[in-house]
Amino acid sequence: MLHSSGETSAQLRAQKELLQHLHDLLENSEDLCGIADADYRYIWANRAYREHYGLTDGELVGRSLPEILGADYFEQTVKPYLDRCLGGETVRYETERTTTDGQRRRLRVNYYPLGPGLDRKQRAGAVITDVTDLRTAENELQRQAHLIEMAGQIARVGGWSVYLDDGRIAWSPVVAEIHGMPAGYAPPIEEGINFYAPESRDRIRTLFNDCIERGLPYDEELAIIDTEGQRNWVRALGEPLFDAEGRIVGAQGAFQDLTRHRERERQLHQFRHIIEQSPAAVAVTDLEGQIEYVNPAFERVSGYSRDELLGQTPARIQSGNTPDEVYRDLWGTITAGETWTGEIQNRRKDGTLFWEQDVISPLKDEQGRVINYVAIKQDITSLKKAEEQLRRLAFEDALTGLLSRSGFERALQERIDGEHWHPAGILVITDIAALRDINESYGYEAGDWLLKEFGQRLKGQAGDHGLAGRIGGDEFVVFLPEPREPPELELGELHDALTAPFAMHGAEFEVAIRIGFTRMGTRRRTAEDLLHEAELAQFRNHAEVSQLWSAFTPELLEETQQRIDLTRDLREALKEDQLELHFQPKVDLASGQLVSCEALLRWNHPERGLLPPDLFISLAEQSQQITAVGDWALAQACRHLREWRDAGLEPVRVAVNVSLTQFEVGNFARRVQSILEVSGVAPEELALEVTEGVFIGQSPALLQQIRVLHEMGVRLSLDDFGTGYSSLLYIKEYPFDEIKIDQGFVFHLLDEPFHRHIVETVVTLARAMDAEVIAEGIESAQVAEALLEMACPFGQGYYYSMPLEAEDFRWLLEQRGRLPLGSTHPPST
């Protein structure tokens, strides 16, 4: 249908009016708007664009974009996007530009393709919006959200919400973490309630229902159980959510983990209880030293009440006797942030003095700043008095009033340190022999009286310039700074004075003493070294019973060191398998036939070679190693017996020497039985040789062990008979199967009638006891013949064989010939 000219004019006017509106809209827009052609020249720009660059419409239209925007910026940023737009693509990007006043602005650029104009060239329209403030606000919101999230993590606080239409709870990451669930977990309402501990479940259900039904908010502390089964305390807050009409559509709230807070409260309560109940006095002051807190123990110790002390300083209880430098050190230490420890004397409210052991420490806040000082005080008044008493007792012997060992050593060292060295002086150590017998015969009161009298005599000998002390039970020491020359004269007078008869209750008795001494000389030593030298000399005098005294010599020190070294090496000997057994045959004197043997211990020392037992057995006894050594010898002897039998040989009984110490340790018979069982050796194949020392240490327990061994079938031999303490009564009680005549009597058998009589007596005694007799130390055929004449049937010695190594003795078992080897006839009878 054709339109009338009137209608066309109206349409044109409407279009023109619309275009004017669009022009006004763009012209007045705050955004920068412009149109460019395909030659990158401005066709049109609105007021905001022109003002942005400070140009009029006539100055802008027709000019190139690189000229206005800058060539580098145009080429690097604008042109790539503009070309895409001129190609028909809508393009959006953000960029930053610096305004004429130097401000950096963030711009959002939108390019729109507009199609060709009358010149048939493509055009592009641009709308540029300044989004600087928007981006700043967005960044601030993100920062605030991050801070809130951080705060929530630190404070263990998170949020939650639930809408009733779907019934699922939305948890923040912190809330999910508190429950032990992954972030983003959204449980149903009932499942969320089931996380609460049984005792809290009904309560939270009531609170939540009141919230969503009646609009009541809640805020309570309740217990939950997380997925790990751990019980945690939480603060649960909730409030209703309303829609536009005021209807409740859900709930929201917060969740805070109070577990650590509760634990700190519990610990704080516990700590407060401990401090209140502590027997140690505790005080807290401010930085100026004013008291802010004292516990009940502080009140008890000081005699002041808490009200009398608060606001005061510790000067309230100071005694005035503690040196000022102590307090200066105290304040200098704690103000430097360190702990001070020391002793202070204070005064109670009633005026009495008391001592305290104080530990004063700075108390710091979470930023490390000192906010208080805490003092923990222990009343040590009784300890101080006890220390004083102990100090006196430590340096003075309570019974005799003489110096104790430590007191004597200290007094002598003070003289040495004070340049009072006396080259002519002597240090003497003496002890009373057989004090035990006096105690048993006359009673311990008599023994104590003797010690006191002996001490007074010694003090008299020391005089005003010497020192006297009691350093052990029956051991005394005296320092004589200027003895007569030679010192033997002084020692003789000392000996006579100390051993003169003692009179007590009308009766007199004498004592024997042993003396060791060392000369001061010109070489300076410590008091400890001097005492050690005198003790070594006295130890030597114990062995040299014929001498009244013994002097220290450097050789004594060397011998002692050798004993120490050998004792140390002995500990390694067992570990390193350095011990070995040699076997000496015992023979029938009539036939020369091998009947048994004695296992003799040897130490194959890596440096000193093969050592006999007399060089180390006493060391083993003194160092408590004899049990291990003795058990090893027993086990080794039994092992050889078993090996010989397993090899098809006919072994003989093996005798092993046993120390009295092995019995005293206890359970010796049980240990022997265990060794026999492990090795598979019969008891009758083993003999134990015991010296006469068994009678010195005789006791019911010892006798019982020996009887148990005898009942087991182990043969018992009394070794070295006649050289020690023998008693016919004891011999009768002990079930010995064999008596060995000591080699000392055998050796002189032919040239000393006394020894011959001893041997005859022992043979007769053995026959009366129904025991066999064997002689040791036979070194000639003549001695063997004489023993046979006296009816001694068995013997051993170098005439028959020296002790043999295990392999050599095994060869002897294989041969089963007569001894000595090479003999064809037994000794004549």
CSV table of C-alpha atoms in Angstrom, one decimal, residues 25-34 44 46-49 108 110 126-131:
chain,number,residue,atom,x,y,z
A,25,LEU,CA,21.6,11.0,25.3
A,26,LEU,CA,25.1,10.3,24.0
A,27,GLU,CA,26.2,13.9,24.1
A,28,ASN,CA,25.3,14.2,27.8
A,29,SER,CA,26.5,10.7,28.9
A,30,GLU,CA,29.4,10.5,31.4
A,31,ASP,CA,30.9,7.7,29.4
A,32,LEU,CA,33.3,8.6,26.6
A,33,CYS,CA,31.6,7.9,23.3
A,34,GLY,CA,33.1,8.2,19.8
A,44,TRP,CA,32.3,12.1,15.9
A,46,ASN,CA,30.6,13.3,22.5
A,47,ARG,CA,31.2,16.1,25.0
A,48,ALA,CA,32.7,13.8,27.7
A,49,TYR,CA,35.3,12.5,25.1
A,108,ARG,CA,36.4,-0.4,30.4
A,110,ASN,CA,33.4,-1.5,24.4
A,126,ALA,CA,33.3,3.2,21.1
A,127,VAL,CA,31.8,3.5,24.6
A,128,ILE,CA,34.5,4.0,27.3
A,129,THR,CA,33.5,3.9,31.0
A,130,ASP,CA,35.8,4.9,33.9
A,131,VAL,CA,35.6,2.0,36.3
